[in-house]
Coordinates of C-alpha atoms and ligand atoms in Angstrom, one line a residue:
M1 CA -19.9 -12.9 -3.9
L2 CA -19.9 -9.2 -4.7
Y3 CA -17.0 -6.8 -4.3
E4 CA -15.7 -3.5 -5.6
I5 CA -12.2 -2.2 -5.0
D6 CA -11.5 1.4 -5.9
F7 CA -8.1 3.1 -6.2
L8 CA -8.6 6.9 -6.2
P9 CA -6.0 9.2 -7.8
V10 CA -3.7 11.0 -5.4
G11 CA -1.9 14.2 -6.2
E12 CA -1.3 16.1 -9.4
G13 CA 2.4 16.5 -9.3
E14 CA 5.4 14.2 -8.8
Q15 CA 4.3 12.6 -5.6
S16 CA 2.2 9.5 -5.6
G17 CA 0.1 8.2 -2.7
D18 CA -2.6 5.6 -1.9
A19 CA -6.3 6.2 -1.3
I20 CA -8.2 3.0 -1.6
C21 CA -11.7 2.0 -0.6
L22 CA -13.6 -1.2 -1.1
R23 CA -16.9 -2.9 -0.2
Y24 CA -18.0 -6.5 -0.4
S25 CA -21.1 -8.5 0.3
L26 CA -21.6 -12.1 1.4
D27 CA -25.3 -11.9 0.7
Q28 CA -25.6 -10.7 -2.8
G29 CA -25.8 -7.0 -1.9
T30 CA -28.1 -6.9 1.1
N31 CA -25.3 -6.2 3.6
W32 CA -22.0 -4.7 2.7
S33 CA -18.6 -4.5 4.5
V34 CA -17.0 -1.1 3.7
G35 CA -13.3 -0.4 4.2
V36 CA -10.9 2.4 3.6
I37 CA -7.2 1.6 3.1
D38 CA -5.0 4.7 3.3
G39 CA -6.3 8.2 2.6
G40 CA -3.6 9.8 0.4
A41 CA -3.2 13.5 0.8
Q42 CA -5.8 15.8 2.4
E43 CA -7.8 16.3 -0.8
S44 CA -7.9 12.6 -1.5
G45 CA -9.5 12.1 1.9
E46 CA -12.3 14.4 0.8
S47 CA -12.6 12.5 -2.5
L48 CA -12.8 9.3 -0.6
C49 CA -15.8 10.6 1.5
K50 CA -17.6 11.7 -1.7
H51 CA -16.8 8.5 -3.5
I52 CA -18.1 6.4 -0.7
D53 CA -21.3 8.5 -0.4
K54 CA -21.9 8.4 -4.2
Y55 CA -21.0 4.8 -5.1
Y56 CA -21.4 2.9 -1.8
N57 CA -24.3 5.0 -0.7
T58 CA -23.3 5.0 3.0
K59 CA -21.6 7.1 5.6
I60 CA -20.5 4.1 7.7
I61 CA -17.0 2.6 7.3
D62 CA -16.6 -0.8 8.9
F63 CA -12.9 -0.6 9.0
L64 CA -10.2 2.0 8.2
V65 CA -6.6 0.9 7.7
C66 CA -3.5 3.1 8.0
T67 CA -0.9 0.9 6.4
H68 CA 2.1 3.0 7.5
P69 CA 2.6 6.6 8.8
D70 CA 3.9 8.3 5.7
Q71 CA 2.1 11.5 4.7
D72 CA 1.0 10.2 1.2
H73 CA -1.0 7.4 2.9
A74 CA -2.0 8.7 6.4
S75 CA -2.8 12.4 5.7
G76 CA -6.3 12.0 4.1
L77 CA -7.5 9.5 6.7
S78 CA -8.3 12.3 9.2
C79 CA -10.9 13.7 6.9
V80 CA -12.6 10.3 6.7
L81 CA -12.6 9.9 10.5
E82 CA -14.0 13.4 10.8
N83 CA -16.8 13.1 8.3
L84 CA -17.9 9.5 8.3
T85 CA -18.7 7.0 11.0
V86 CA -15.8 4.6 11.4
K87 CA -16.3 1.4 13.4
K88 CA -12.7 0.3 13.8
V89 CA -9.2 1.4 12.9
L90 CA -6.3 -0.9 12.0
M91 CA -2.9 0.7 12.4
H92 CA 0.4 0.6 14.2
C93 CA 1.0 3.1 17.0
P94 CA 4.8 3.4 17.3
W95 CA 4.5 5.7 20.3
D96 CA 2.8 2.8 22.2
Y97 CA 5.7 0.4 21.6
V98 CA 8.4 2.4 23.4
D99 CA 8.8 -0.2 26.1
S100 CA 9.5 -2.9 23.5
I101 CA 12.2 -1.0 21.7
C102 CA 13.9 1.3 24.2
D103 CA 16.6 -1.2 25.0
Y104 CA 17.6 -1.5 21.4
V105 CA 17.6 2.2 20.5
S106 CA 18.7 3.9 23.7
D107 CA 22.3 5.1 24.0
G108 CA 21.7 6.0 27.7
R109 CA 20.8 9.6 27.0
V110 CA 17.3 9.0 25.5
T111 CA 14.5 8.7 28.0
K112 CA 11.4 6.7 27.2
E113 CA 9.4 10.0 27.3
S114 CA 11.6 11.6 24.7
L115 CA 11.6 8.5 22.5
K116 CA 7.8 8.6 22.6
N117 CA 7.8 12.2 21.7
R118 CA 10.1 11.6 18.8
L119 CA 7.7 8.9 17.5
I120 CA 4.7 11.2 17.9
E121 CA 6.3 14.3 16.3
G122 CA 7.9 12.3 13.5
H123 CA 4.5 10.9 12.4
P124 CA 2.0 13.7 12.8
Y125 CA -0.5 12.3 10.3
A126 CA -0.7 8.9 11.8
Y127 CA -0.9 10.4 15.3
K128 CA -3.8 12.6 14.2
V129 CA -5.6 9.4 13.1
Y130 CA -4.9 7.9 16.5
E131 CA -6.1 11.0 18.3
L132 CA -9.3 11.2 16.3
A133 CA -10.0 7.5 16.8
N134 CA -9.6 7.9 20.6
E135 CA -11.6 11.1 20.6
K136 CA -14.5 9.3 18.9
N137 CA -14.1 6.1 20.9
V138 CA -13.3 4.1 17.8
P139 CA -11.4 0.9 18.8
I140 CA -7.8 0.6 17.4
F141 CA -6.5 -2.8 16.4
H142 CA -2.8 -3.1 16.3
A143 CA -2.5 -4.9 12.9
F144 CA 0.0 -7.7 13.2
S145 CA -0.3 -11.1 11.6
D146 CA 0.1 -12.7 15.0
S147 CA -3.0 -11.0 16.4
Q148 CA -5.9 -11.6 14.0
D149 CA -8.6 -10.3 16.5
H150 CA -10.1 -7.7 14.2
N151 CA -13.2 -9.8 13.3
I152 CA -13.4 -8.4 9.8
P153 CA -14.9 -10.9 7.3
C154 CA -12.7 -12.3 4.6
L155 CA -9.6 -10.4 5.9
L156 CA -6.2 -11.9 6.8
I157 CA -3.5 -9.6 8.0
A158 CA -0.7 -11.1 6.1
G159 CA 2.0 -8.9 7.6
P160 CA 3.9 -7.7 9.4
S161 CA 4.4 -10.0 12.4
S162 CA 4.9 -8.0 15.6
T163 CA 8.5 -9.0 15.7
F164 CA 9.2 -8.0 12.1
Y165 CA 7.4 -4.7 12.8
L166 CA 9.6 -3.9 15.8
Q167 CA 12.7 -4.7 13.8
Q168 CA 11.6 -2.0 11.2
L169 CA 10.5 0.5 13.9
I170 CA 14.0 0.7 15.5
N171 CA 15.2 1.9 12.1
F172 CA 12.6 4.5 11.5
K173 CA 14.0 7.9 10.7
S174 CA 12.2 9.5 13.6
I175 CA 14.4 7.4 15.8
T176 CA 17.7 7.3 13.9
D177 CA 17.6 10.9 12.7
V178 CA 15.0 13.2 14.1
T179 CA 16.1 16.4 12.3
E180 CA 15.9 14.7 8.9
D181 CA 12.4 13.5 9.6
I182 CA 11.1 17.0 10.2
D183 CA 12.1 17.9 6.7
K184 CA 10.9 14.6 5.3
G185 CA 7.9 15.8 3.3
Y186 CA 10.0 18.5 1.6
G187 CA 12.9 16.1 1.1
L188 CA 10.7 13.6 -0.6
L189 CA 9.4 16.2 -2.9
K190 CA 12.8 17.6 -3.7
G191 CA 14.1 14.1 -4.5
A192 CA 11.2 13.5 -6.8
M193 CA 11.7 16.8 -8.6
E194 CA 15.4 16.1 -9.1
A195 CA 14.5 12.8 -10.6
V196 CA 12.2 14.6 -13.1
K197 CA 14.9 16.9 -14.1
K198 CA 17.4 14.2 -14.7
A199 CA 17.3 13.0 -18.3
V200 CA 16.1 9.4 -18.7
N201 CA 18.1 7.1 -20.9
W202 CA 16.3 4.1 -22.4
I203 CA 17.4 0.6 -23.1
A204 CA 15.6 -2.2 -24.9
E205 CA 13.8 -5.0 -22.9
T206 CA 12.2 -8.0 -24.4
W207 CA 9.7 -10.6 -22.9
D208 CA 12.5 -13.1 -22.4
D209 CA 15.2 -10.7 -21.2
E210 CA 14.1 -9.2 -17.9
K211 CA 16.0 -6.1 -16.8
L212 CA 14.4 -5.8 -13.4
V213 CA 16.9 -7.0 -10.7
D214 CA 16.3 -8.0 -7.1
P215 CA 16.7 -4.8 -5.0
E216 CA 19.0 -4.7 -1.9
D217 CA 17.2 -5.4 1.4
D218 CA 17.4 -1.8 2.4
A219 CA 16.4 -0.4 -0.9
T220 CA 13.2 1.0 0.5
S221 CA 12.7 2.6 3.9
S222 CA 11.9 0.7 7.2
E223 CA 8.7 2.8 7.4
N224 CA 7.6 1.3 4.1
N225 CA 8.6 -2.2 5.1
S226 CA 6.7 -1.8 8.4
G227 CA 3.4 -1.4 6.4
I228 CA 0.3 -3.6 6.8
I229 CA -0.2 -6.2 4.1
L230 CA -3.8 -7.3 3.7
Q231 CA -5.2 -10.4 2.0
F232 CA -8.9 -10.7 1.3
D233 CA -10.5 -13.9 0.3
F234 CA -13.7 -13.2 -1.6
D235 CA -15.1 -16.7 -2.0
G236 CA -11.8 -18.0 -3.5
K237 CA -10.8 -14.8 -5.3
K238 CA -7.7 -13.7 -3.4
I239 CA -6.7 -10.0 -3.2
L240 CA -3.4 -8.8 -1.9
L241 CA -2.8 -5.2 -0.9
T242 CA 0.8 -4.3 -0.3
G243 CA 1.0 -0.6 0.5
D244 CA 4.6 0.6 0.1
C245 CA 6.2 -2.6 1.3
G246 CA 9.5 -3.8 0.0
V247 CA 10.9 -7.3 -0.7
P248 CA 11.8 -8.2 3.0
A249 CA 8.2 -7.4 4.1
L250 CA 6.6 -9.2 1.1
A251 CA 8.8 -12.3 1.7
Q252 CA 7.8 -12.3 5.4
S253 CA 4.1 -12.1 4.4
A254 CA 4.5 -14.9 1.8
D255 CA 6.0 -17.1 4.6
Y256 CA 3.0 -16.2 6.8
I257 CA 0.4 -16.9 4.1
V258 CA 2.0 -20.3 3.4
S259 CA 2.1 -21.1 7.1
Q260 CA -1.7 -20.6 7.1
G261 CA -2.1 -23.4 4.6
I262 CA -2.8 -20.9 1.8
E263 CA -1.2 -21.3 -1.6
L264 CA 0.7 -18.5 -3.2
Q265 CA 0.4 -17.8 -6.9
Q266 CA -3.4 -17.8 -6.7
F267 CA -4.1 -14.1 -6.5
S268 CA -6.7 -12.7 -8.7
F269 CA -5.8 -9.1 -7.8
I270 CA -2.6 -7.6 -6.4
Q271 CA -1.5 -4.0 -5.7
V272 CA 1.9 -3.2 -7.2
P273 CA 3.8 -2.0 -4.1
H274 CA 5.0 1.6 -3.6
H275 CA 3.4 3.1 -6.7
G276 CA 5.4 0.9 -9.0
S277 CA 8.9 1.7 -7.7
K278 CA 11.7 -0.6 -8.7
R279 CA 13.1 -0.5 -5.2
N280 CA 10.3 -2.6 -3.8
I281 CA 10.1 -5.6 -6.1
G282 CA 12.3 -8.1 -7.9
P283 CA 12.1 -11.2 -10.0
T284 CA 12.7 -13.6 -7.1
I285 CA 9.8 -12.4 -4.9
L286 CA 7.5 -12.0 -7.9
N287 CA 8.3 -15.6 -9.1
R288 CA 7.3 -16.8 -5.6
L289 CA 4.2 -14.6 -5.1
L290 CA 2.7 -14.6 -8.6
S291 CA 4.5 -17.1 -10.9
P292 CA 7.6 -17.4 -13.0
P293 CA 7.3 -15.7 -16.4
I294 CA 4.7 -17.2 -18.7
A295 CA 4.6 -17.4 -22.5
Q296 CA 3.8 -14.0 -24.1
E297 CA 0.8 -15.3 -26.0
V298 CA -1.0 -16.6 -22.8
E299 CA -3.9 -14.4 -21.7
P300 CA -3.5 -12.5 -18.4
N301 CA -4.8 -14.4 -15.4
F302 CA -4.7 -11.7 -12.7
T303 CA -5.1 -7.9 -12.4
A304 CA -2.5 -5.6 -10.8
F305 CA -3.3 -2.0 -9.8
I306 CA -0.8 0.8 -9.3
S307 CA -1.5 4.0 -7.5
A308 CA 0.8 6.3 -9.5
T309 CA 1.0 9.9 -10.3
K310 CA -0.5 11.4 -13.4
M311 CA 2.8 12.8 -14.6
E312 CA 4.3 10.8 -17.4
N313 CA 7.5 9.2 -16.4
P314 CA 9.7 9.8 -14.0
K315 CA 9.8 6.9 -11.6
H316 CA 6.2 5.8 -10.7
P317 CA 5.5 3.4 -12.2
N318 CA 8.8 2.1 -13.3
K319 CA 8.5 0.4 -16.7
R320 CA 10.7 -2.6 -15.7
V321 CA 8.2 -3.2 -12.9
V322 CA 5.2 -2.9 -15.2
N323 CA 6.8 -5.4 -17.6
A324 CA 7.6 -7.7 -14.7
F325 CA 4.0 -8.0 -13.7
I326 CA 2.8 -8.4 -17.3
R327 CA 5.4 -11.0 -17.9
R328 CA 3.9 -13.1 -15.0
G329 CA 0.4 -12.9 -16.3
G330 CA -0.8 -9.6 -15.0
K331 CA -3.2 -7.1 -16.6
V332 CA -1.6 -3.9 -15.2
I333 CA -3.7 -0.8 -14.6
A334 CA -2.5 2.5 -13.1
T335 CA -4.6 5.3 -11.5
Q336 CA -2.6 8.1 -13.2
G337 CA -5.2 10.8 -12.6
S338 CA -8.5 8.8 -12.4
T339 CA -10.2 6.4 -10.2
K340 CA -9.9 2.8 -11.2
C341 CA -12.3 0.1 -10.1
H342 CA -11.8 -3.7 -9.9
H343 CA -15.0 -5.5 -9.3
S344 CA -16.8 -8.9 -9.3
N345 CA -19.6 -9.6 -11.7
G346 CA -23.0 -8.4 -10.6
T347 CA -22.0 -5.1 -8.9
P348 CA -24.1 -2.0 -9.8
D349 CA -23.2 -0.6 -13.3
R350 CA -21.6 2.8 -12.9
G351 CA -21.5 3.4 -16.7
W352 CA -17.7 3.6 -16.5
S353 CA -15.7 2.5 -19.5
K354 CA -13.2 -0.3 -19.2
A355 CA -9.8 0.9 -18.0
E356 CA -7.0 0.6 -20.5
P357 CA -4.2 -1.7 -19.3
L358 CA -0.6 -0.5 -19.5
P359 CA 1.3 -2.0 -22.5
F360 CA 4.4 -4.2 -22.3
Y361 CA 7.2 -1.7 -22.9
S362 CA 10.0 -2.5 -25.4
E363 CA 12.1 0.2 -23.8
V364 CA 12.7 0.7 -20.1
E365 CA 14.7 3.2 -17.9
E366 CA 18.4 2.5 -18.1
D367 CA 19.0 4.3 -14.8
N368 CA 19.4 1.9 -11.9
N369 CA 18.1 4.5 -9.4
D370 CA 14.4 4.1 -8.6
Ligands
LIG401 ZN1 3.5 5.9 -0.7

């Protein structure tokens, strides 16, 4: 079976984002399924359109996925919907779930209408995707593991379940703090810039002495944990795409995968969640999903991609996280300014050179913050 998974670079500065496309063929290249998973910022949306035209030679997208409504994932998707023919959209539409959550979030003063407006105004980029899909009559599939009615070959929605999703949704900032949400884009940027300015202290780490620790359950946002987790099975090669999900979401997906009679620890490709942040991953979940640490001399047995900013340092990707994946048998590759492709044998030769994997770092960030 043929497949190509492309991670495009997002952003030049401190902020990371995801812009991923893939295509796969069950008949040796006669017919292809083409997907887009998150669109990064506006410019990355344009790059995705060009990339798909140039390397996939098509203007038709079989499925477009918006994993979660944050700007660095949802913003560029509008451009794809505007310029290419999209056949289906997989996303969550928080403004459609008001009836399910109003009893849990209302303090008596909030009407359903105002709650709905908060959810629309708080997530303008995802709402734009929703509006464009409706305008163009593209069907939207609410991507929950308990409703696998998307009919996309090789794809299993590994998470979230609808129940887990609603538990995250009631803690979205657009509900808990509407004013903070309006400033969110700026706030994120400011936070990242402060992280850059702060001097980084380094400590030694060895193969046998892991410094990565399990993060608290609320270490990453509910928006991140609400994200869609996708598993593709390409003729036995298992691919796991994790968006910005944190440990609770990954654990819930692991439970679901096992409940479907699928073994964990068999992935040939995994996306390192949340641009390599230390808040989203810990030894316990990695031991379960991938494997416990292996001996240092053993060859890597899976590939891990990170969508991370070009800037050296500050927090994406975190070196403890990179080491944790390498220690469990991963060959770790980061976008860091250029498109990286993971593909099966037999796909068209692009004349690209092999991507250089990240090394095992003997020094990691001392700081326990992100
Ligand atoms: Zn992100």
